[in-house]
Short mmCIF file of C-alpha atoms (C1' of nucleotides) in Angstrom, two decimals:
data_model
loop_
_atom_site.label_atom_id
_atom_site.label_comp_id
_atom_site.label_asym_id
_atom_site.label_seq_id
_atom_site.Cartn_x
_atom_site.Cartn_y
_atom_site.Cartn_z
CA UNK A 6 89.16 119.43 83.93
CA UNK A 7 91.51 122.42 84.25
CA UNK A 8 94.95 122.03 83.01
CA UNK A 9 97.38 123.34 85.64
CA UNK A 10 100.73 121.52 85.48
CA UNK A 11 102.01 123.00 88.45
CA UNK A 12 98.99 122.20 90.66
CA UNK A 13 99.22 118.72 88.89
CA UNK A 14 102.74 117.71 89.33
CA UNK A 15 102.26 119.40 92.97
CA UNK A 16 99.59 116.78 93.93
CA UNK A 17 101.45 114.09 91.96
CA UNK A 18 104.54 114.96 94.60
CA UNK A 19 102.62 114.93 97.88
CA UNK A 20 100.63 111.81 96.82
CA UNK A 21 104.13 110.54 96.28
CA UNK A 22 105.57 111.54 99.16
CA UNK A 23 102.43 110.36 101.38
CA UNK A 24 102.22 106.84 99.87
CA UNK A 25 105.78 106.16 100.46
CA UNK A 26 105.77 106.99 104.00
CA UNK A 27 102.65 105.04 104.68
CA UNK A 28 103.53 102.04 102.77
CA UNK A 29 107.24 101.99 102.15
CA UNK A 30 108.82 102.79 98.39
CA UNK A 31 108.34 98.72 97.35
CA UNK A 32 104.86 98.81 97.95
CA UNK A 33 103.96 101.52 96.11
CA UNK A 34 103.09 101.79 92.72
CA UNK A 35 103.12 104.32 89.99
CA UNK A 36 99.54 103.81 89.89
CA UNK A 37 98.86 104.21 93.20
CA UNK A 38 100.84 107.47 93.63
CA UNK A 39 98.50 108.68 90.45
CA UNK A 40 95.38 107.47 91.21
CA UNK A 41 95.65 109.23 94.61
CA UNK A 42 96.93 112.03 93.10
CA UNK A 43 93.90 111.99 90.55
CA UNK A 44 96.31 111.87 87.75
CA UNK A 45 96.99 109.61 84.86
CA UNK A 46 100.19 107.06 85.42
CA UNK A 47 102.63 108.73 82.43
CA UNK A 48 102.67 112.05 83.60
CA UNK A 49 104.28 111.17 86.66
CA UNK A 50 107.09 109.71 84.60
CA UNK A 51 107.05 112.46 82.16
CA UNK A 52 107.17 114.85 85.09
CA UNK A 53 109.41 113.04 87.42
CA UNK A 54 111.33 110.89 84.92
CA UNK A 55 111.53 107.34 86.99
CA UNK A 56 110.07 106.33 90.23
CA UNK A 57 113.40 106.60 92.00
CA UNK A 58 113.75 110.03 91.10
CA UNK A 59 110.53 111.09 92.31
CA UNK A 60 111.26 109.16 95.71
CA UNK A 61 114.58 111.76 95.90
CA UNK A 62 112.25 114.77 94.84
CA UNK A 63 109.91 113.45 97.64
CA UNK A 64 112.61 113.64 100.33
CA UNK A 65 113.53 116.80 99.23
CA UNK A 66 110.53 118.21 100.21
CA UNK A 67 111.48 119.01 103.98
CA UNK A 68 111.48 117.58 106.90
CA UNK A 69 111.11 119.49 110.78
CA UNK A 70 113.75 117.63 112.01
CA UNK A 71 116.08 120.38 110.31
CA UNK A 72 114.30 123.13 112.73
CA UNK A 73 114.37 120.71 115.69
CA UNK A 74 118.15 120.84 115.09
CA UNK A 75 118.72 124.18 114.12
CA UNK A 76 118.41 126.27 117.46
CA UNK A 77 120.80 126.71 120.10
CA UNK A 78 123.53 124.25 120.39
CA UNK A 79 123.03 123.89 123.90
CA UNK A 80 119.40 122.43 124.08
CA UNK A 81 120.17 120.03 121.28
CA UNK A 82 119.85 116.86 123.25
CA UNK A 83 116.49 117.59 125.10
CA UNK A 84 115.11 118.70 121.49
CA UNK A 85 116.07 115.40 120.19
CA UNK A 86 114.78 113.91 123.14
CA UNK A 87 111.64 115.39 123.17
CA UNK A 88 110.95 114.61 119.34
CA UNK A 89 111.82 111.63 119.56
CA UNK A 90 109.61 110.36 122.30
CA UNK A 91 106.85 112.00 120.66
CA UNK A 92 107.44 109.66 117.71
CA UNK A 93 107.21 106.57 119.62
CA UNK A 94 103.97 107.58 121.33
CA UNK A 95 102.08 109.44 118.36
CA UNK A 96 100.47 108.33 116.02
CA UNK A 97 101.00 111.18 113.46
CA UNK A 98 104.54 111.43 112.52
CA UNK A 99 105.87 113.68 109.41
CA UNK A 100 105.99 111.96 106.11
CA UNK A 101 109.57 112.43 105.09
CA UNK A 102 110.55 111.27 108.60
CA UNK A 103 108.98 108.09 107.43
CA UNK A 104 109.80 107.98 104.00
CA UNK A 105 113.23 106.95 105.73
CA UNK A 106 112.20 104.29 108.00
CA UNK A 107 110.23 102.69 104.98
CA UNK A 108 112.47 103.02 102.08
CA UNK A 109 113.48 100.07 99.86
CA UNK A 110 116.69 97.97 100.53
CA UNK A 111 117.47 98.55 96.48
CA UNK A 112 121.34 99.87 95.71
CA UNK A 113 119.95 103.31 94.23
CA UNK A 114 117.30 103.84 97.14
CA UNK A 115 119.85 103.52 99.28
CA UNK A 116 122.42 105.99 97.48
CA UNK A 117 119.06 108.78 97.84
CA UNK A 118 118.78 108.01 101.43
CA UNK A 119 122.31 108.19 102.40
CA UNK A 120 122.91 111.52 101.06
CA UNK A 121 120.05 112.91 102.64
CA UNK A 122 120.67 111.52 105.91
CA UNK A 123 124.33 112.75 105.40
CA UNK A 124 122.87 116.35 104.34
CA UNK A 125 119.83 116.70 106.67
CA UNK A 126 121.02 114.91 110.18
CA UNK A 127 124.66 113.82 110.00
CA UNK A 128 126.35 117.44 108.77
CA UNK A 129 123.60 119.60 110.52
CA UNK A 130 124.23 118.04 113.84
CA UNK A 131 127.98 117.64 113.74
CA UNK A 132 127.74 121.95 112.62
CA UNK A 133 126.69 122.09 116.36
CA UNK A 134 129.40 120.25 118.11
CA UNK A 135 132.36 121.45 119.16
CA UNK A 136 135.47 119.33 120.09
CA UNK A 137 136.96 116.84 118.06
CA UNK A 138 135.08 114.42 115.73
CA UNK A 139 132.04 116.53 115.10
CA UNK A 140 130.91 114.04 112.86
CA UNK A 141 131.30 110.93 114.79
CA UNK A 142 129.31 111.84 117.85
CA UNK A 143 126.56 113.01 114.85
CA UNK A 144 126.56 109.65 113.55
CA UNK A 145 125.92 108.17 117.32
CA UNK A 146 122.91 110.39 117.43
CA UNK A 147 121.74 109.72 114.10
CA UNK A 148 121.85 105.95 115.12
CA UNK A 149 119.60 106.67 117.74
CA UNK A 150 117.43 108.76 115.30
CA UNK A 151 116.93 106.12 112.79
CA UNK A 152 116.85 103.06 115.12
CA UNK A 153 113.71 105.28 116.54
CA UNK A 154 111.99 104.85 113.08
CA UNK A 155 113.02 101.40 112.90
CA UNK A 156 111.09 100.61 116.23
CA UNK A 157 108.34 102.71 115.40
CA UNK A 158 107.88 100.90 112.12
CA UNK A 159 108.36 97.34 114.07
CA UNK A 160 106.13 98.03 117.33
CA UNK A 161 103.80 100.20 115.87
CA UNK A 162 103.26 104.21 117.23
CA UNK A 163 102.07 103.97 121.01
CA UNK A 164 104.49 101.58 122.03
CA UNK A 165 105.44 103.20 125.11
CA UNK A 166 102.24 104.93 125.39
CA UNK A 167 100.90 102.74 128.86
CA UNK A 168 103.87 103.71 130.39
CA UNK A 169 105.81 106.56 131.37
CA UNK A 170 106.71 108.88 128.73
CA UNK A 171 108.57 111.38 130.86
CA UNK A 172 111.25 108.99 131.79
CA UNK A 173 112.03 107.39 128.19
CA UNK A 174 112.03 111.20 127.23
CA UNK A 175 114.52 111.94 130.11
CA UNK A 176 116.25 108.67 129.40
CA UNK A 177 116.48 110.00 126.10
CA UNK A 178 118.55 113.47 127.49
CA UNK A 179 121.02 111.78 129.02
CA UNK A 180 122.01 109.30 126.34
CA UNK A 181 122.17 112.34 123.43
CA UNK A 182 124.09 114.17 126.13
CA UNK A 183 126.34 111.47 126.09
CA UNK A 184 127.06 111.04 122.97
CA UNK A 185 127.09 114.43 121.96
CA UNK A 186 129.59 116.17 124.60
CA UNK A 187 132.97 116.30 123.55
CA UNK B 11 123.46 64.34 91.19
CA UNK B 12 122.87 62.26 94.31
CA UNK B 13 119.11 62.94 95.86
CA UNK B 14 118.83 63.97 99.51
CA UNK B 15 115.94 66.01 100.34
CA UNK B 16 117.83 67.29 104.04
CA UNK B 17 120.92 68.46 102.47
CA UNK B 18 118.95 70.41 99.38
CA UNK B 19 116.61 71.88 101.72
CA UNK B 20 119.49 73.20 104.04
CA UNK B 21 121.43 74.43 101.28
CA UNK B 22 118.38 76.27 100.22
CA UNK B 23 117.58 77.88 103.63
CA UNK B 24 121.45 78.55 104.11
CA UNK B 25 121.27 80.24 100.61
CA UNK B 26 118.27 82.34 101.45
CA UNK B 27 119.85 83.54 104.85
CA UNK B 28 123.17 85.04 103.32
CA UNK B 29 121.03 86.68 100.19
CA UNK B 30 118.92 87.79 102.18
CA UNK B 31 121.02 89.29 104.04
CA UNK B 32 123.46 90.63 101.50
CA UNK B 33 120.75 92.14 99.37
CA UNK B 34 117.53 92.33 101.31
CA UNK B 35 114.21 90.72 101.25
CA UNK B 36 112.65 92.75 98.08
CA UNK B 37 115.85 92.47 95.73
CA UNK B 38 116.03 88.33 96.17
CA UNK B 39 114.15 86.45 94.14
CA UNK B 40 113.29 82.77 94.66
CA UNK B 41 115.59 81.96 91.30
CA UNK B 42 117.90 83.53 93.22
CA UNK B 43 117.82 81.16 95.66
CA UNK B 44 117.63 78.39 94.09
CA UNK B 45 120.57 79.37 91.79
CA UNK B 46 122.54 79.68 94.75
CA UNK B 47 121.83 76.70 96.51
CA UNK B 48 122.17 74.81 93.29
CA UNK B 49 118.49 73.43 93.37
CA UNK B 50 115.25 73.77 91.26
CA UNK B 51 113.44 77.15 92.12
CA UNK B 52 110.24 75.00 92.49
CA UNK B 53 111.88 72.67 95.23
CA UNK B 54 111.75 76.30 97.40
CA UNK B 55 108.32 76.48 96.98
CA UNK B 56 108.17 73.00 97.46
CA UNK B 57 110.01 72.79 100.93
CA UNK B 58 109.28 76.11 102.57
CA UNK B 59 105.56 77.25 101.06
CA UNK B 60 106.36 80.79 100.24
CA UNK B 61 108.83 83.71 100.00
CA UNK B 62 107.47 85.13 103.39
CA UNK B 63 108.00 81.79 105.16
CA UNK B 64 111.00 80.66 103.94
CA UNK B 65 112.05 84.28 105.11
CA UNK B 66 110.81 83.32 108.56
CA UNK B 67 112.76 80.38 109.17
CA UNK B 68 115.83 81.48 107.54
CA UNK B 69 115.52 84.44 110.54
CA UNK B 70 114.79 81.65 112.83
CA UNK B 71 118.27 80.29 112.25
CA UNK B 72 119.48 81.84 114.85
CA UNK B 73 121.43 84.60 115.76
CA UNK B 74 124.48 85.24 117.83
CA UNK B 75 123.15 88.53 119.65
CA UNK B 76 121.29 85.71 122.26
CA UNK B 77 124.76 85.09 123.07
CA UNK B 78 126.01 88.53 124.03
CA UNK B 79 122.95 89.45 125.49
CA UNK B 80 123.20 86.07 127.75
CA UNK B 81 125.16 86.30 131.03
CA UNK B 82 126.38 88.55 133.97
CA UNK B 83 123.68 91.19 133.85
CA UNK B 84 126.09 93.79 135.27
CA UNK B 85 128.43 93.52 132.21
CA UNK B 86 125.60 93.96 129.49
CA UNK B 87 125.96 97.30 128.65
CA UNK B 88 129.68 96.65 127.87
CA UNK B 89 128.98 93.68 126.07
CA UNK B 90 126.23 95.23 123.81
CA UNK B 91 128.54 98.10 123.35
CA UNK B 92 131.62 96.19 121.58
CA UNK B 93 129.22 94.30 120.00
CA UNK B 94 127.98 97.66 118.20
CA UNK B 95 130.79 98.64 117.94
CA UNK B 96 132.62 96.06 116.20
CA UNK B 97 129.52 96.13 113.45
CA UNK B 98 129.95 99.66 112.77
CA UNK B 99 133.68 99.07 111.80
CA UNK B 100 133.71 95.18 110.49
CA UNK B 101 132.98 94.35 107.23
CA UNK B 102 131.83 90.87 108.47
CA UNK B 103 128.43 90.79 110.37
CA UNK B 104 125.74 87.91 111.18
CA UNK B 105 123.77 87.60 108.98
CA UNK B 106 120.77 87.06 110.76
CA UNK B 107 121.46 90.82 112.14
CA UNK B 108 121.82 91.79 108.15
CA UNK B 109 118.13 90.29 107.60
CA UNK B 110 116.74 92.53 110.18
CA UNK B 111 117.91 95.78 108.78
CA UNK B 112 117.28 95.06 105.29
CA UNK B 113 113.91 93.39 105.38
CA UNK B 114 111.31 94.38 103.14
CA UNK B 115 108.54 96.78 104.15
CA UNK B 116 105.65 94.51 102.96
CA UNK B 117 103.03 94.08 106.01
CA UNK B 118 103.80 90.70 106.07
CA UNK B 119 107.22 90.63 106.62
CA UNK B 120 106.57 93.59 109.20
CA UNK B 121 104.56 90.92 111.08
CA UNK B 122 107.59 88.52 111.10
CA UNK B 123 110.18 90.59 112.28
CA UNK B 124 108.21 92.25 114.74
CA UNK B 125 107.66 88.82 116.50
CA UNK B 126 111.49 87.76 115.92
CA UNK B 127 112.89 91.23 117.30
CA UNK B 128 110.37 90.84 119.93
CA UNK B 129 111.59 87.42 121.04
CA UNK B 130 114.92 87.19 120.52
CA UNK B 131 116.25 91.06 121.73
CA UNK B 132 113.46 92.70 123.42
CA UNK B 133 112.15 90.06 125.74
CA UNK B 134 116.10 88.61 126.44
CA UNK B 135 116.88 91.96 127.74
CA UNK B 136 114.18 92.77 129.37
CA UNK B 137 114.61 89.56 131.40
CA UNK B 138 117.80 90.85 132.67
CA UNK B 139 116.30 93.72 133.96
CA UNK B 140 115.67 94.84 137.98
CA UNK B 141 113.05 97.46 138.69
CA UNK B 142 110.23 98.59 137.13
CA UNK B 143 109.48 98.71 133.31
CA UNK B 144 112.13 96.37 132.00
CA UNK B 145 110.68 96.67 128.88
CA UNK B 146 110.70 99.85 128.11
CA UNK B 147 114.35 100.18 129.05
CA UNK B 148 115.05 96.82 126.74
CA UNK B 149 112.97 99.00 123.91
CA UNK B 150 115.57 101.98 124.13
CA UNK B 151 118.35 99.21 123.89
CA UNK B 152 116.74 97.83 120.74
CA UNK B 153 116.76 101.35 119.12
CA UNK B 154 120.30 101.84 119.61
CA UNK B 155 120.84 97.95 118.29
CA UNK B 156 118.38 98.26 115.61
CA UNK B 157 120.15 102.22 114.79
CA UNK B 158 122.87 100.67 114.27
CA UNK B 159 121.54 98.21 111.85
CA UNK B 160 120.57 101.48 109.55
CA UNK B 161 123.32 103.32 110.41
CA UNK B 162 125.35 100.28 108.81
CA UNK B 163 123.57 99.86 106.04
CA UNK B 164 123.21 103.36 105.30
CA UNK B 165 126.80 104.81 105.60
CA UNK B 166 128.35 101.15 104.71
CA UNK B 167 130.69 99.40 107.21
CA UNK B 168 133.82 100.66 108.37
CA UNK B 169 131.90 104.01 108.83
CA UNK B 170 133.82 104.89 111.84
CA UNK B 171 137.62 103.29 110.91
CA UNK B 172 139.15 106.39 110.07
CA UNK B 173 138.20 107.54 113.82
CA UNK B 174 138.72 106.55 117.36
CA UNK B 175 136.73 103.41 117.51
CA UNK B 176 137.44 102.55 121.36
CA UNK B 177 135.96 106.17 122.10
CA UNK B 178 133.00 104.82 120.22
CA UNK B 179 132.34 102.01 122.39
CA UNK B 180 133.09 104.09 125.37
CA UNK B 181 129.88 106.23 124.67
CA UNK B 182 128.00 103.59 123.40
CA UNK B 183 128.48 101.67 126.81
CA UNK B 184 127.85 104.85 128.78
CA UNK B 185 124.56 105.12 126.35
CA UNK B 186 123.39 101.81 127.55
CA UNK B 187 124.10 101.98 131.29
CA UNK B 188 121.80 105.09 130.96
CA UNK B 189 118.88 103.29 129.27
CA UNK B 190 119.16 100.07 130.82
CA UNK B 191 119.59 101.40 134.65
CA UNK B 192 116.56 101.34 136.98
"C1'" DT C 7 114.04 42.71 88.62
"C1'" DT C 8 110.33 45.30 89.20
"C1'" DG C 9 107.23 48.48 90.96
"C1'" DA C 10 106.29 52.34 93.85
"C1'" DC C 11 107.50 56.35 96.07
"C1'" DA C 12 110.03 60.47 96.49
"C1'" DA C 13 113.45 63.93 94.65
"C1'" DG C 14 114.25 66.81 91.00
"C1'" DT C 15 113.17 69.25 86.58
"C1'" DA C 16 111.22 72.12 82.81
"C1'" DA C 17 107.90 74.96 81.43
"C1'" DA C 18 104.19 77.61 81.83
"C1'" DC C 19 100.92 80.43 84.43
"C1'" DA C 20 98.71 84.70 85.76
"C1'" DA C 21 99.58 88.87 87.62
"C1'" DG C 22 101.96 92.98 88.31
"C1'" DC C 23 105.50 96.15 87.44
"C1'" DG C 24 107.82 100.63 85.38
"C1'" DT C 25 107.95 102.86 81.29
"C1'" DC C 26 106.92 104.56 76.62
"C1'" DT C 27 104.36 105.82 72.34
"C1'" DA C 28 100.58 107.57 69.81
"C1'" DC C 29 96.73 110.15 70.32
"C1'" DT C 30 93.08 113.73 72.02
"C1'" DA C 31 91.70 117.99 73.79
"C1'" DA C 32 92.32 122.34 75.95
"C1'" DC C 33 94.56 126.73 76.25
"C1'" DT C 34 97.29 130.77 74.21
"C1'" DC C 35 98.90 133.97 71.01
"C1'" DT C 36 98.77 136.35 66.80
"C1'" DA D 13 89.25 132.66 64.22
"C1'" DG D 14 92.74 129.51 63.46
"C1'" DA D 15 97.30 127.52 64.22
"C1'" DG D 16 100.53 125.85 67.48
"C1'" DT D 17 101.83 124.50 71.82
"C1'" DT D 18 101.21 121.59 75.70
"C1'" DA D 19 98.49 119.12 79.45
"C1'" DG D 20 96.30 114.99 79.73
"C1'" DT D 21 94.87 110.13 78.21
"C1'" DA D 22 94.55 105.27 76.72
"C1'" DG D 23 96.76 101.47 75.86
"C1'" DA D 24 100.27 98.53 75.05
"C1'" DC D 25 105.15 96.84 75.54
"C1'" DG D 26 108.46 93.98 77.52
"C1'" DC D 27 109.96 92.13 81.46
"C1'" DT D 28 110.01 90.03 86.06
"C1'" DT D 29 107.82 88.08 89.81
"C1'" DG D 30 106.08 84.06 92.95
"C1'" DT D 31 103.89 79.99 92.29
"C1'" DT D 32 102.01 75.67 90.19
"C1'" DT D 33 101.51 71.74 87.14
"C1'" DA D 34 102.94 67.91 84.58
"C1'" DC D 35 106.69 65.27 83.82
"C1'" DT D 36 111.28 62.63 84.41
"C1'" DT D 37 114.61 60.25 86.98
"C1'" DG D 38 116.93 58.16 90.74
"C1'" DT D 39 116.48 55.05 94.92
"C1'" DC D 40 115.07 51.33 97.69
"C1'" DA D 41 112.01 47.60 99.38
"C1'" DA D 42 109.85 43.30 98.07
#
DNA sequence: TTGACAAGTAAACAAGCGTCTACTAACTCT
DNA sequence: AGAGTTAGTAGACGCTTGTTTACTTGTCAA
């Protein structure tokens, strides 16, 4: 066995990060997250400190969302639109994306996932608005963000799969344009 | 202490509804329960088999979204909208609606509230419906109910006090039009 | 009044959890 | 080559969980 502790704590992370999205931050255990990382249970406390910790260092690690917002200002919408009505047919969907849908109902989970919803969606959004209340109309498209994951989680990917993707997608336009105009 | 199995065992149920609803599924524990209601932790096990299905018929006690999804078809979206819009500002919300968005993640619980969200929201909607795909259109409506949900619990309530909340509803109801038109 | 049934209780069960401590073994530097 | 640092390991600790078992107590019919 080579002793690396970067590569280590590196595989500890995305073994973190992938267990949590597939399972949800309650269902996962310290000794799942080293097991499939290959490691042994303490150093992912030693490296991490406590499982709640590693949860926020597992959100940290990026999502694409960011780049799907970043762009120009005035394709937001179908961007949003478009990603999210890829997420309700795929089956693949990035891990941080949902590490958020799945996270734990637990006071300090919740703390991590407000601040980086707040960071990531909320403030990076609302830096693209113009008009009054920036931050309002953010939050109305972050509700539609989230409650995305939330039906993805309950329906299962593929839900609208049989049917016609192009008008949920187009659906989709028209209700961020709505709540993103000023 | 006078016996009477009916009243004990709706206490319990009444008790399991509002913590799980304050606190989510994962962070109650049947002593919990039982505390609350003022009974013997076994008599939970006793009277409702397990966590999972005491879980299901506290969700079963029924919510008062059937209400406001009930009636004139052509005032829906308005109705849905002050409804959302009242939850994002109120402290005070159903608790039934409370047990949806903080549910646990365990597969089993998934199961539960994929059947109850299926019934009570997706299906009552949909059955309001004209033209093709009701379903899918009720689906969209369910992410913005079930956004709103995480939004909530996320960002706390009274999230959007400090702002205009009747502009709020305005976009919300021009949100739902949108995704519940033919 | 007594006996039987049901409501309620106390305590333990077995399992699982996150975390920590004491130890071993590999690598590095002089 | 040997000492010191550090990655990695094994195992236990203490606690909490949902659930069950064996027991006690109240209630009501005969």
């Amino acid at each position: 066995m080579t002793r690396d502790r970067e590569a280590t704590s590196r595989r500890i992370l995305e073994a973190a990060r992938d267990l949590f999205a597939a399972h949800g931050y309650d269902q996962v255990t310290m000794r799942m997250i080293a097991a499939e990382a290959g490691a042994n249970v303490a150093l992912v406390n030693r490296y991490f400190g406590t499982k709640a910790a590693l949860f926020a260092e597992a959100l940290a690690t990026g999502s694409t969302i960011e780049s799907v917002i970043a762009g120009d200002p005035a394709g937001l919408a179908g961007r949003l639109a478009h990603r999210l009505a890829v997420r309700l047919q795929s089956g693949a969907t990035e891990p941080v994306t949902r590490m958020v849908d799945r996270a734990g109902t637990s006071p300090e989970i919740q703390a991590i996932l407000h601040a980086h919803v707040e960071a990531t969606i909320i403030k990076r959004i609302a830096a693209q608005l113009d008009g009054p209340h920036p931050e309002q109309r953010a939050l109305l498209a972050a509700t539609m963000i989230l409650g995305t994951g939330s039906v993805r989680r309950l329906f299962g990917p593929g839900v609208i799969e049989a049917v016609d993707a192009e008008e949920v997608e187009a659906r989709l336009k028209a209700m961020f344009e709505i709540c993103l105009r000023p």
